[in-house]
Structure formats: C-alpha cells, structure tokens
Coordinates of C-alpha atoms in Angstrom, one line a residue:
Chain A
M1 CA 114.5 75.1 128.6
K2 CA 116.6 77.6 126.6
Q3 CA 118.0 76.5 123.3
I4 CA 121.1 78.4 122.1
G5 CA 122.4 77.9 118.6
V6 CA 126.2 77.9 118.1
I7 CA 127.3 78.4 114.5
G8 CA 130.6 78.5 112.7
S9 CA 132.8 76.7 110.1
A10 CA 133.3 73.0 109.9
Y11 CA 137.0 73.6 109.7
C12 CA 138.8 75.9 112.1
G13 CA 142.2 76.6 113.6
E14 CA 143.2 75.8 117.2
E15 CA 142.2 79.3 118.6
L16 CA 138.6 79.2 117.3
Y17 CA 138.4 75.5 118.4
N18 CA 139.3 76.5 121.9
T19 CA 136.9 79.5 121.8
A20 CA 134.0 77.3 120.7
Y21 CA 134.9 74.7 123.3
K22 CA 134.6 77.3 126.0
V23 CA 131.3 78.6 124.6
G24 CA 129.9 75.1 124.8
Q25 CA 131.1 74.6 128.3
L26 CA 129.6 77.9 129.5
L27 CA 126.2 77.2 127.9
A28 CA 126.1 73.8 129.5
K29 CA 126.8 75.3 132.9
K30 CA 123.8 77.5 132.4
R31 CA 121.9 74.3 131.6
Y32 CA 121.0 75.6 128.1
I33 CA 120.5 73.1 125.3
L34 CA 123.1 73.6 122.6
I35 CA 121.9 73.4 119.0
N36 CA 124.4 73.3 116.2
G37 CA 125.1 71.9 112.8
G38 CA 126.6 68.6 114.1
L39 CA 129.7 68.5 112.0
G40 CA 133.4 69.4 112.6
G41 CA 135.4 72.5 113.5
V42 CA 133.4 75.0 115.6
M43 CA 130.4 72.6 115.7
E44 CA 132.5 69.8 117.1
A45 CA 134.4 72.0 119.6
S46 CA 131.2 73.6 121.1
A47 CA 129.6 70.2 121.3
K48 CA 132.6 68.7 123.1
G49 CA 132.8 71.6 125.5
A50 CA 129.1 71.3 126.4
R51 CA 129.4 67.5 126.9
D52 CA 132.4 67.8 129.1
A53 CA 130.4 70.1 131.3
G54 CA 127.4 67.8 131.4
G55 CA 125.3 69.6 128.8
F56 CA 122.9 68.4 126.1
V57 CA 123.8 68.9 122.4
I58 CA 121.5 68.5 119.4
G59 CA 123.3 68.3 116.1
V60 CA 121.1 69.3 113.1
I61 CA 123.0 67.9 110.2
P62 CA 122.6 68.3 106.4
F63 CA 122.7 64.6 105.7
A64 CA 120.1 61.8 105.4
S65 CA 121.8 59.6 108.0
R66 CA 122.7 60.2 111.6
K67 CA 126.1 58.7 110.9
G68 CA 127.6 61.9 109.6
A69 CA 127.4 63.8 112.9
N70 CA 130.3 64.3 115.3
R71 CA 130.4 62.0 118.3
Y72 CA 129.7 64.7 120.9
C73 CA 126.0 65.1 119.9
N74 CA 123.5 63.7 122.4
A75 CA 120.9 63.6 119.7
V76 CA 121.1 64.1 116.0
I77 CA 118.4 65.5 113.7
A78 CA 119.2 64.3 110.2
T79 CA 117.5 66.7 107.9
N80 CA 118.6 65.5 104.4
M81 CA 118.2 69.2 103.4
G82 CA 121.8 70.5 102.9
H83 CA 122.1 74.2 103.6
A84 CA 118.4 74.5 104.4
R85 CA 119.2 73.0 107.7
N86 CA 120.8 76.3 108.7
M87 CA 117.3 77.8 108.7
I88 CA 116.1 75.1 111.0
I89 CA 118.9 75.9 113.5
V90 CA 117.9 79.5 113.4
H91 CA 114.2 78.8 114.0
S92 CA 115.1 76.4 116.8
S93 CA 117.3 78.8 118.7
D94 CA 116.3 81.5 121.2
A95 CA 119.6 83.3 120.3
I96 CA 122.6 82.5 118.3
I97 CA 126.4 82.7 119.0
A98 CA 128.5 82.8 115.9
I99 CA 132.2 81.9 116.1
G100 CA 134.4 83.0 113.2
G101 CA 132.8 81.3 110.2
G102 CA 132.5 81.5 106.4
Y103 CA 129.6 81.7 103.9
G104 CA 127.4 79.2 105.7
T105 CA 127.7 81.1 109.0
I106 CA 126.9 84.4 107.2
S107 CA 123.8 82.9 105.7
E108 CA 122.7 81.8 109.2
M109 CA 123.4 85.1 110.8
A110 CA 121.6 87.0 108.1
I111 CA 118.4 84.8 108.4
A112 CA 118.6 85.0 112.2
L113 CA 118.8 88.8 112.2
K114 CA 115.9 88.9 109.6
E115 CA 113.9 86.8 112.0
G116 CA 114.6 89.3 114.8
K117 CA 116.8 86.9 116.8
K118 CA 119.7 88.1 118.9
V119 CA 123.0 87.2 117.2
V120 CA 126.2 87.5 119.1
A121 CA 129.4 87.1 117.1
I122 CA 132.9 86.4 118.3
S123 CA 135.5 87.5 115.8
P124 CA 133.0 88.0 112.9
E125 CA 134.5 88.4 109.4
I126 CA 131.6 90.6 108.4
R127 CA 129.5 93.5 109.8
L128 CA 125.8 93.2 109.6
P129 CA 123.2 95.7 111.1
R130 CA 122.2 94.6 114.6
L131 CA 124.9 92.0 114.8
I132 CA 126.5 92.2 118.3
A133 CA 130.3 91.7 118.2
V134 CA 132.1 90.5 121.4
D135 CA 135.6 89.3 122.0
T136 CA 135.3 86.5 124.6
P137 CA 133.2 83.4 125.2
E138 CA 132.2 84.8 128.5
K139 CA 130.7 87.9 127.0
A140 CA 129.0 86.0 124.3
V141 CA 127.2 83.7 126.7
E142 CA 126.4 86.6 129.0
M143 CA 124.7 88.3 126.0
V144 CA 122.4 85.4 125.3
E145 CA 121.2 84.9 128.9
Chain B
M1 CA 121.9 56.7 121.9
K2 CA 119.0 55.2 120.0
Q3 CA 116.4 57.5 118.6
I4 CA 112.9 56.2 118.0
G5 CA 110.3 58.1 116.1
V6 CA 106.7 57.9 117.3
I7 CA 104.2 59.1 114.7
G8 CA 100.4 59.5 114.8
S9 CA 97.6 62.0 114.5
A10 CA 97.4 65.3 116.3
Y11 CA 93.9 64.4 117.4
C12 CA 93.0 61.1 118.9
G13 CA 90.6 59.4 121.2
E14 CA 91.3 58.2 124.7
E15 CA 92.3 54.7 123.8
L16 CA 95.0 55.8 121.3
Y17 CA 96.1 58.5 123.8
N18 CA 96.7 55.8 126.4
T19 CA 98.5 53.5 124.0
A20 CA 100.8 56.3 122.9
Y21 CA 101.4 57.3 126.5
K22 CA 102.5 53.7 127.3
V23 CA 104.8 53.6 124.2
G24 CA 106.5 56.8 125.4
Q25 CA 106.9 55.3 128.9
L26 CA 108.4 52.1 127.6
L27 CA 110.8 53.9 125.2
A28 CA 112.0 56.1 128.1
K29 CA 112.6 53.1 130.3
K30 CA 114.9 51.7 127.6
R31 CA 116.7 55.1 127.6
Y32 CA 115.9 55.7 124.0
I33 CA 115.4 59.3 122.8
L34 CA 111.9 59.8 121.6
I35 CA 111.5 61.9 118.4
N36 CA 108.0 63.0 117.3
G37 CA 106.1 65.8 115.7
G38 CA 105.7 67.9 118.8
L39 CA 102.0 68.6 118.6
G40 CA 98.9 67.1 120.2
G41 CA 97.2 63.8 120.2
V42 CA 99.5 60.8 119.8
M43 CA 102.5 63.2 119.8
E44 CA 101.6 64.8 123.1
A45 CA 100.6 61.4 124.7
S46 CA 103.9 59.7 123.8
A47 CA 105.9 62.7 124.9
K48 CA 104.0 62.8 128.3
G49 CA 104.6 59.1 128.8
A50 CA 108.3 59.5 128.1
R51 CA 108.7 62.5 130.4
D52 CA 106.8 60.8 133.2
A53 CA 109.3 57.9 133.0
G54 CA 112.3 60.3 132.9
G55 CA 112.9 60.1 129.2
F56 CA 114.1 62.7 126.7
V57 CA 111.7 64.0 124.0
I58 CA 112.5 66.0 120.9
G59 CA 109.5 67.6 119.1
V60 CA 110.2 68.3 115.4
I61 CA 107.4 70.8 114.6
P62 CA 106.1 72.2 111.3
F63 CA 106.2 75.8 112.6
A64 CA 108.7 78.6 112.6
S65 CA 108.5 79.2 116.4
R66 CA 109.1 76.8 119.3
K67 CA 105.9 78.1 120.9
G68 CA 103.7 75.7 118.9
A69 CA 105.1 72.6 120.6
N70 CA 103.4 70.6 123.4
R71 CA 104.8 71.2 126.8
Y72 CA 106.2 67.7 127.2
C73 CA 109.1 68.2 124.8
N74 CA 112.5 68.6 126.3
A75 CA 113.8 70.2 123.2
V76 CA 112.0 71.5 120.1
I77 CA 113.2 71.7 116.6
A78 CA 111.2 74.4 114.8
T79 CA 111.6 73.5 111.1
N80 CA 109.2 76.1 109.5
M81 CA 108.7 73.4 106.8
G82 CA 105.2 72.1 107.2
H83 CA 104.7 68.5 106.2
A84 CA 108.3 68.2 105.1
R85 CA 109.2 67.9 108.8
N86 CA 107.8 64.4 108.5
M87 CA 110.8 63.5 106.4
I88 CA 113.1 64.9 109.0
I89 CA 111.5 62.7 111.7
V90 CA 112.0 59.7 109.5
H91 CA 115.7 60.4 108.7
S92 CA 116.4 61.1 112.4
S93 CA 114.9 57.9 113.7
D94 CA 116.5 54.4 113.9
A95 CA 113.0 52.9 113.7
I96 CA 109.5 54.2 113.7
I97 CA 106.4 53.3 115.8
A98 CA 103.1 54.4 114.3
I99 CA 100.0 54.7 116.4
G100 CA 96.7 54.9 114.5
G101 CA 97.1 57.9 112.3
G102 CA 95.7 59.6 109.2
Y103 CA 97.2 61.0 106.0
G104 CA 100.3 62.5 107.7
T105 CA 101.1 59.3 109.4
I106 CA 100.7 57.4 106.1
S107 CA 103.1 59.7 104.4
E108 CA 105.7 59.2 107.1
M109 CA 105.3 55.4 107.1
A110 CA 105.7 55.3 103.3
I111 CA 108.9 57.3 103.3
A112 CA 110.3 55.4 106.3
L113 CA 109.7 52.1 104.5
K114 CA 111.2 53.5 101.3
E115 CA 114.3 54.4 103.3
G116 CA 114.5 50.9 104.5
K117 CA 113.6 51.7 108.1
K118 CA 111.7 49.4 110.4
V119 CA 108.2 50.6 110.9
V120 CA 106.0 49.0 113.6
A121 CA 102.4 50.0 113.6
I122 CA 99.8 49.6 116.3
S123 CA 96.3 49.6 114.9
P124 CA 97.3 50.7 111.4
E125 CA 94.4 51.9 109.1
I126 CA 96.4 50.9 106.1
R127 CA 98.5 47.9 104.9
L128 CA 101.8 48.6 103.3
P129 CA 104.5 46.1 102.2
R130 CA 107.0 45.5 105.0
L131 CA 104.9 47.3 107.6
I132 CA 104.9 45.3 110.8
A133 CA 101.5 45.4 112.6
V134 CA 101.4 44.7 116.3
D135 CA 98.6 45.1 118.9
T136 CA 100.3 46.3 122.1
P137 CA 102.8 49.0 123.1
E138 CA 104.9 46.3 124.7
K139 CA 105.2 44.4 121.4
A140 CA 105.9 47.6 119.4
V141 CA 108.8 48.6 121.7
E142 CA 110.1 45.1 121.7
M143 CA 110.2 45.2 117.9
V144 CA 112.4 48.4 117.7
E145 CA 115.0 47.2 120.3
Chain C
M1 CA 117.9 76.2 78.9
K2 CA 119.8 78.5 81.1
Q3 CA 118.2 79.4 84.5
I4 CA 119.3 82.6 86.1
G5 CA 118.3 83.5 89.6
V6 CA 117.5 87.1 90.4
I7 CA 117.4 88.0 94.1
G8 CA 116.7 91.1 96.1
S9 CA 114.4 92.6 98.6
A10 CA 110.5 92.3 98.6
Y11 CA 110.4 96.0 99.1
C12 CA 112.4 98.5 97.1
G13 CA 112.5 102.1 95.8
E14 CA 111.8 103.2 92.3
E15 CA 115.5 103.1 91.2
L16 CA 116.0 99.5 92.2
Y17 CA 112.6 98.6 90.7
N18 CA 113.7 100.0 87.4
T19 CA 117.0 98.2 87.6
A20 CA 115.4 94.9 88.3
Y21 CA 112.9 95.4 85.5
K22 CA 115.7 96.0 83.1
V23 CA 117.6 92.9 84.3
G24 CA 114.4 90.8 83.7
Q25 CA 114.0 92.2 80.3
L26 CA 117.6 91.5 79.3
L27 CA 117.5 88.0 80.6
A28 CA 114.3 87.3 78.6
K29 CA 115.9 88.6 75.4
K30 CA 118.6 86.0 75.9
R31 CA 115.8 83.4 76.3
Y32 CA 117.0 82.5 79.8
I33 CA 114.5 81.3 82.3
L34 CA 114.3 83.7 85.3
I35 CA 114.0 82.1 88.7
N36 CA 113.2 84.3 91.6
G37 CA 111.4 84.4 95.0
G38 CA 108.0 85.3 93.5
L39 CA 107.1 88.1 95.8
G40 CA 107.2 91.9 95.5
G41 CA 109.9 94.6 95.1
V42 CA 112.9 93.3 93.1
M43 CA 111.2 90.0 92.5
E44 CA 108.1 91.5 91.0
A45 CA 110.1 94.0 89.0
S46 CA 112.4 91.5 87.4
A47 CA 109.4 89.2 86.7
K48 CA 107.5 92.0 85.0
G49 CA 110.5 93.0 82.9
A50 CA 111.0 89.4 81.8
R51 CA 107.3 89.0 80.9
D52 CA 107.1 92.2 79.0
A53 CA 110.0 90.9 76.9
G54 CA 108.3 87.5 76.3
G55 CA 110.4 85.6 78.9
F56 CA 109.5 82.8 81.3
V57 CA 109.5 83.4 85.0
I58 CA 109.3 80.8 87.8
G59 CA 108.6 82.2 91.3
V60 CA 109.8 80.0 94.1
I61 CA 107.8 81.3 97.1
P62 CA 108.0 80.6 100.8
F63 CA 104.3 79.9 101.2
A64 CA 102.1 76.8 101.0
S65 CA 99.8 78.2 98.3
R66 CA 100.5 79.6 94.9
K67 CA 98.2 82.6 95.7
G68 CA 101.0 84.5 97.5
A69 CA 103.0 85.0 94.3
N70 CA 103.1 88.2 92.2
R71 CA 101.1 88.1 89.0
Y72 CA 104.0 88.1 86.6
C73 CA 105.2 84.6 87.3
N74 CA 104.4 82.1 84.6
A75 CA 104.8 79.3 87.0
V76 CA 104.9 79.2 90.8
I77 CA 106.7 76.7 93.0
A78 CA 105.0 76.8 96.4
T79 CA 107.6 75.4 98.8
N80 CA 105.9 76.0 102.2
M81 CA 109.5 76.3 103.6
G82 CA 110.0 79.9 104.4
H83 CA 113.6 81.1 104.1
A84 CA 114.7 77.6 103.1
R85 CA 113.3 78.4 99.6
N86 CA 116.3 80.7 99.2
M87 CA 118.5 77.6 99.0
I88 CA 116.2 76.1 96.4
I89 CA 116.6 79.2 94.2
V90 CA 120.4 78.9 94.6
H91 CA 120.5 75.3 93.6
S92 CA 118.2 75.9 90.7
S93 CA 120.2 78.7 89.2
D94 CA 123.2 78.5 86.9
A95 CA 124.2 82.0 88.1
I96 CA 122.7 84.6 90.4
I97 CA 122.1 88.3 89.9
A98 CA 121.6 90.2 93.2
I99 CA 120.0 93.6 93.1
G100 CA 120.3 95.7 96.3
G101 CA 118.9 93.5 99.0
G102 CA 118.8 92.9 102.7
Y103 CA 119.3 90.0 105.0
G104 CA 117.5 87.4 102.8
T105 CA 119.6 88.4 99.8
I106 CA 122.8 88.2 101.8
S107 CA 121.9 84.6 102.9
E108 CA 121.3 83.7 99.3
M109 CA 124.5 85.2 98.0
A110 CA 126.5 83.5 100.8
I111 CA 125.1 80.1 100.0
A112 CA 125.5 80.6 96.2
L113 CA 129.1 81.5 96.7
K114 CA 129.6 78.6 99.0
E115 CA 128.2 76.4 96.2
G116 CA 130.7 77.8 93.8
K117 CA 128.1 79.7 91.7
K118 CA 128.8 82.9 90.0
V119 CA 127.1 85.8 91.9
V120 CA 126.9 89.2 90.2
A121 CA 125.6 92.0 92.4
I122 CA 124.3 95.5 91.4
S123 CA 124.7 97.9 94.2
P124 CA 125.5 95.3 96.9
E125 CA 125.4 96.6 100.5
I126 CA 128.0 94.1 101.5
R127 CA 131.3 92.8 100.3
L128 CA 131.9 89.0 100.1
P129 CA 134.9 87.2 98.7
R130 CA 134.3 86.3 95.0
L131 CA 131.2 88.4 94.8
I132 CA 131.3 90.3 91.5
A133 CA 130.0 93.9 91.8
V134 CA 128.8 95.7 88.7
D135 CA 126.9 98.9 88.2
T136 CA 124.4 98.4 85.4
P137 CA 121.8 95.7 84.3
E138 CA 123.7 95.3 81.0
K139 CA 127.0 94.4 82.7
A140 CA 125.2 92.1 85.2
V141 CA 123.5 90.1 82.4
E142 CA 126.7 90.1 80.4
M143 CA 128.5 88.5 83.3
V144 CA 126.1 85.6 83.6
E145 CA 126.2 84.7 79.9
Chain D
M1 CA 97.9 79.0 84.4
K2 CA 96.9 75.7 85.8
Q3 CA 99.7 73.6 87.3
I4 CA 99.0 69.8 87.4
G5 CA 101.3 67.5 89.3
V6 CA 101.9 64.1 87.9
I7 CA 103.4 61.6 90.3
G8 CA 104.6 58.0 90.0
S9 CA 107.6 55.7 90.4
A10 CA 111.0 56.4 88.9
Y11 CA 111.0 52.9 87.5
C12 CA 108.0 51.5 85.5
G13 CA 107.0 49.0 82.9
E14 CA 106.0 49.8 79.3
E15 CA 102.3 50.0 80.1
L16 CA 102.6 52.6 82.8
Y17 CA 105.1 54.4 80.7
N18 CA 102.7 54.7 77.9
T19 CA 99.9 55.7 80.2
A20 CA 102.1 58.5 81.7
Y21 CA 103.1 59.6 78.2
K22 CA 99.5 60.0 77.3
V23 CA 98.7 61.9 80.5
G24 CA 101.5 64.3 79.7
Q25 CA 100.3 64.8 76.2
L26 CA 96.7 65.5 77.2
L27 CA 97.7 68.0 79.9
A28 CA 99.9 69.8 77.4
K29 CA 97.0 70.1 74.9
K30 CA 95.0 71.8 77.7
R31 CA 98.0 74.1 78.1
Y32 CA 98.4 73.2 81.7
I33 CA 101.9 73.3 83.2
L34 CA 103.1 69.9 84.2
I35 CA 104.9 69.6 87.5
N36 CA 106.7 66.4 88.4
G37 CA 109.6 64.9 90.2
G38 CA 111.9 65.3 87.2
L39 CA 113.5 61.8 87.2
G40 CA 112.8 58.5 85.3
G41 CA 109.8 56.2 84.8
V42 CA 106.5 57.8 85.1
M43 CA 108.1 61.2 85.5
E44 CA 110.1 60.9 82.3
A45 CA 107.2 59.5 80.4
S46 CA 104.8 62.3 81.3
A47 CA 107.4 64.9 80.6
K48 CA 108.1 63.4 77.2
G49 CA 104.4 63.3 76.4
A50 CA 103.9 66.9 77.4
R51 CA 107.0 68.1 75.4
D52 CA 105.9 66.2 72.3
A53 CA 102.6 68.0 72.5
G54 CA 104.3 71.4 73.0
G55 CA 103.7 71.7 76.7
F56 CA 105.8 73.1 79.5
V57 CA 107.3 70.8 82.2
I58 CA 108.9 71.7 85.5
G59 CA 110.9 68.9 87.2
V60 CA 111.2 69.4 90.9
I61 CA 114.1 67.1 91.7
P62 CA 115.6 65.8 95.0
F63 CA 119.2 66.7 94.1
A64 CA 121.4 69.7 94.5
S65 CA 122.2 70.0 90.8
R66 CA 120.0 70.4 87.8
K67 CA 122.0 67.7 86.1
G68 CA 120.1 64.8 87.7
A69 CA 116.8 65.7 85.8
N70 CA 115.5 63.9 82.8
R71 CA 116.0 65.7 79.5
Y72 CA 112.4 66.5 78.9
C73 CA 112.0 69.1 81.6
N74 CA 111.8 72.7 80.3
A75 CA 112.9 73.9 83.7
V76 CA 114.3 72.2 86.7
I77 CA 114.0 73.1 90.3
A78 CA 116.8 71.5 92.2
T79 CA 115.7 71.3 95.8
N80 CA 118.5 69.4 97.5
M81 CA 115.9 68.1 99.9
G82 CA 115.3 64.5 99.0
H83 CA 111.8 63.2 99.7
A84 CA 110.8 66.6 101.1
R85 CA 110.5 67.7 97.4
N86 CA 107.4 65.6 97.2
M87 CA 105.7 68.1 99.5
I88 CA 106.8 71.0 97.2
I89 CA 105.2 69.2 94.2
V90 CA 102.0 68.9 96.2
H91 CA 101.9 72.5 97.3
S92 CA 102.7 73.7 93.7
S93 CA 99.9 71.7 92.0
D94 CA 96.3 72.6 91.7
A95 CA 95.5 68.9 91.4
I96 CA 97.5 65.7 91.2
I97 CA 97.4 62.7 88.8
A98 CA 99.0 59.6 90.3
I99 CA 100.1 56.8 87.9
G100 CA 100.9 53.5 89.6
G101 CA 103.6 54.2 92.1
G102 CA 105.3 53.0 95.2
Y103 CA 106.1 54.4 98.6
G104 CA 107.0 57.9 97.4
T105 CA 103.8 58.2 95.4
I106 CA 101.8 57.1 98.5
S107 CA 103.5 59.8 100.6
E108 CA 102.6 62.4 98.0
M109 CA 99.0 61.3 97.6
A110 CA 98.5 61.2 101.4
I111 CA 99.9 64.8 101.8
A112 CA 97.9 66.1 98.8
L113 CA 94.7 64.6 100.3
K114 CA 95.5 66.1 103.7
E115 CA 95.9 69.5 102.0
G116 CA 92.5 69.1 100.5
K117 CA 93.7 68.7 96.9
K118 CA 92.0 66.6 94.3
V119 CA 94.0 63.5 93.7
V120 CA 93.1 61.3 90.7
A121 CA 94.9 57.9 90.5
I122 CA 95.2 55.6 87.5
S123 CA 95.8 52.0 88.7
P124 CA 96.4 52.9 92.4
E125 CA 98.0 50.1 94.5
I126 CA 96.4 51.5 97.6
R127 CA 93.0 52.9 98.6
L128 CA 92.8 56.2 100.5
P129 CA 89.8 58.2 101.6
R130 CA 88.8 60.8 98.9
L131 CA 91.3 59.3 96.4
I132 CA 89.6 59.2 93.0
A133 CA 90.4 56.1 91.0
V134 CA 90.1 56.1 87.2
D135 CA 91.2 53.8 84.5
T136 CA 92.3 55.9 81.6
P137 CA 94.5 59.0 80.9
E138 CA 91.5 60.7 79.3
K139 CA 89.4 60.3 82.4
A140 CA 92.2 61.4 84.7
V141 CA 92.8 64.6 82.8
E142 CA 89.1 65.2 82.6
M143 CA 88.8 65.0 86.4
V144 CA 91.5 67.7 87.0
E145 CA 90.0 70.2 84.5

C-alpha cells in the first residue's frame, strides 16, 4: 500500500489547518497510509482529515513514549530520536506533501529531495531545486498518485 | 489501540516459525497492532499470522527503503538506522513478546526491561531479571493483555 | 573545550575546498575541536586544514564502519544512521559554519537554527531566517568565537 | 588511531569504579582513544582514569545537549537518541571492554557481538556466546590490543 508523508509545522493558523485536513481526507480516500510527525498543527490536521475519511495514520514522534502523539493517529512510532525522526518519515514515504512549515519542514524536504523522492509543497516558504509547488490540496494529492 | 512488539531472529526453524505465527494470530484476534522488525524468520511468521487473522502489522526495518520488508507488513517504517531500530520497536510497544532469538533479541529485551516494559519470552535462551518466561503463544498473549 | 561543526557538500570545487581548508586551520589555531561529517569535499578539506594546524577533528559518519571516513579525522564516530547523523553533528556543536553545500547542508542548517544555534554560512545557496552570511573564513571563525 | 569502547552502568560501587579507572588509565597509556557513554559510574571512572594518564576521551551521550556529560570527556557527541547511542558506541569502537553493568550494558554487548566485535568483560553478570570474560583491567586491555 502506498505511504505518503505529510509534513509541516506543529503550530499553524486556521487556513493551513484546513488545508492539511483536506490533504489528509483526500489521501485517505485514495486508501493511502498517511505518515506524519504525530504532533499538533499540520500533523494533527492531516491526521484528523484522514481519520474522518476512514484512513490509516501513523504518527512518527520524536519522544520516547506514545503518549505525546495527537489522538488521531491509528498507530504511533515512538522514536526517542528528536529531529532524527524526520529522516525516518522521509525514508518511510513514497512521496511527501509539505504544507507551510518552518525549519523542521525544510530539513525534511531537503533530505527527501536528496533521496530522490517527489516532494510537493503547498505554500512553501522556501524554493529548493526539484521542489514542486502547488496551490491546492487536490493538486498536491494528484501529484503524488 | 494497543501496540505489541514481537521480537525474534530473522532466521528460525519450523517450530519457532509456527509459534510466532500463532502469536501473531492471537494478537490480531485481540485487535492489537503488531509491531516488529519487518524481516524474515520470527518477524515474518508473526506478521503472517496476524495478517491471516485480519490484524494490522507495522514492520520497523533497519534499511533506508521499504523494499527490504517482508510482504506481510501492512505498513513499513524504514528507519535507515540498523540496530538502533530495535530501540524504536521497544519505545513503540506497550509490551514485548520475545520468541527464541539471538543477540538482537537480547538487546531489545534488555532495553525494554530497562524502560520498565513488560517482556514475555517464549523459549528464551537467556535469563534476565524481570523477564517473564512462558511456554505457549496463548500464555504469552494472555500476559500482555 | 569548544566544539565547532563545519558542514558542507561531500563534493566541491577547488575554491570551496580552499575555503574549507582555511576554516579548519583557523579553528585549530583557536584550539577548538572540529566536528564534521567525516567524508570528502568540504568535510575533508576542513579536516585537513585543522590537522595541518595541529587541531583535533571528529568525523561523524553515516556508515556502520570507521573505514568510510577521510584520513584526516583524529577520531571517527560511526553512527550507521545515514542522514540522521546530521542531527548529531548539530547537537554536538556549539556553533556551525556552513560552506557552500547542497540538500544535506540545508537540512543541517535548518535543524541547527531550530535548535537556536548560531549558524554562519560562507557562500550560502539559500537564505534562512537568522542565518548569518559572511564572505571569508576569517569572518566565519570570528563569528563563532 | 585505535578506538576502544568502555561500557558499564551509570551507577557503580567503589570496586567497579576503581576497576574502570584503571582500565581508562591503561588504555590511555597505549594511546588509544576511549569512547564511552559520557555519564556517571563506570563511564566517569574510565574517563577520569584516561584523562589522568593523558588520554583522549569521547563521551557519546543520550541527550540533546553537551551539558549532560561528565567533566572528564575531552569531546562530547550529543546524540539526542537515548539508548540508540549504545549502537553508535559499538560501531565506533574497534573492540569493547565491559565492566559490570546492567541492562544497557547487556544491550551493547549483544549488538557488539552480533557485529562481530571483540567484547571483553570484567565481572560480567551474564554469559553470552563469544563474550570473553577476564578478571583484571590488565588482562582486559591486553585482550583488546
């Protein structure tokens, strides 16, 4: 089954939250497994969207205990590895959708591109070679099919 | 949902394979998510058992690519971290069932016990303080309920 | 003792090689320990510069065996963790000097900035908030004092 | 230069402390780099012994910040990876000397043996295939030459 990573900041405004929710929903409808960082903001929103559409969400969190994850994850991988968990999300994903995002998201996009993975970004704050910028959840999900 | 780790060697004889298969089956019937190392032997057997009983299996593999996992995993976490992925299995599991096993299994049991997790072992080759030894899959699964 | 991380691509042209060599030399004269990724290009050049000036270099490499490191490292930390070793370099460094660099360097800079570390970049290909851009090895080393 | 890992519990009695101190001293006299976990007990004692004999000690710690290391380390690698740092110590060491030790030490010995490394143990609490048990610091250091 396809595994798509959704990355973005743990804190976000309403607009990005709604965007991430929609991305999660669309991925679930395709029956893709959604992999994300398991925390708040974009991660929570995409997980919630996927769950509401009957999808399966795996949160790969930086902490030692599953308790730190948001409640929309079906399963939680507790890495106890801080930012290094970003690399695990990259390796575990067939393609990545980035939504907004700060430094952590940049680090994930950079490693994903280095690994030759397709990275589709909605509203990226940064331009990177081979990064595919789109402006809607629909286009983002279409690009990772 | 409960997440139970099943650990054991990547190579095993028929008896341990059948034991691991049965453990996977029983965990799936309880609707627990099975977490394991995603490779062959005990990992493959428990995954197959869980799948045959309608369960969900996450293989946490040492490699950079999902391709190295056995085909019974529903989802694959590709860590690219070698033996360090053993620690991730420990942190991600509410309790651990060990089946036979060599050095890698010993390392996982030791860290799980250090972390205060319940570790139930079928046919352990080693005695460790607080390790619970049992002799059937049924008893092992009962102990992690 | 101060530990300064020097990051940059494993492949680089002569100009960046000379720049990295000079950075290594200047750090060694300050008696700072140089931490880098232990491979070629900017990593090798900065290590060579530091060694030639009597410094101490620790290469934190992505591989399982020390053998993959360049020959200018005094000590090698073999992580067997691929790109995740970038995070270890960040956590182990009081400040970071980035020299040129591609995706891997971007990921390290992003995480270092997220961690609140000072990141000084010579000839950066990218602009990031709080990234300090300078144009000579002397200024870079002065900034991390 | 040879890198020898010294592993053991973060808490230990006076006898093991003295043993670890002596091991550190002897390794330093051979001009081997000592790699350990950078915390208290056996790790602190071996680091102190090495430093008192003019050696070089690298503490590979589980935390995100160098501040958690004991004060006898010449350099600190801050992994932010908890128990997974045990694997890094194993990969970075040409051979391992274990002194007493609990669960964490067992996990390191097991992985080191799995990786085919020589593991010499003073007063081991556990027997593992290929583990070399000795009873003095002198014999331990002789075995890793």
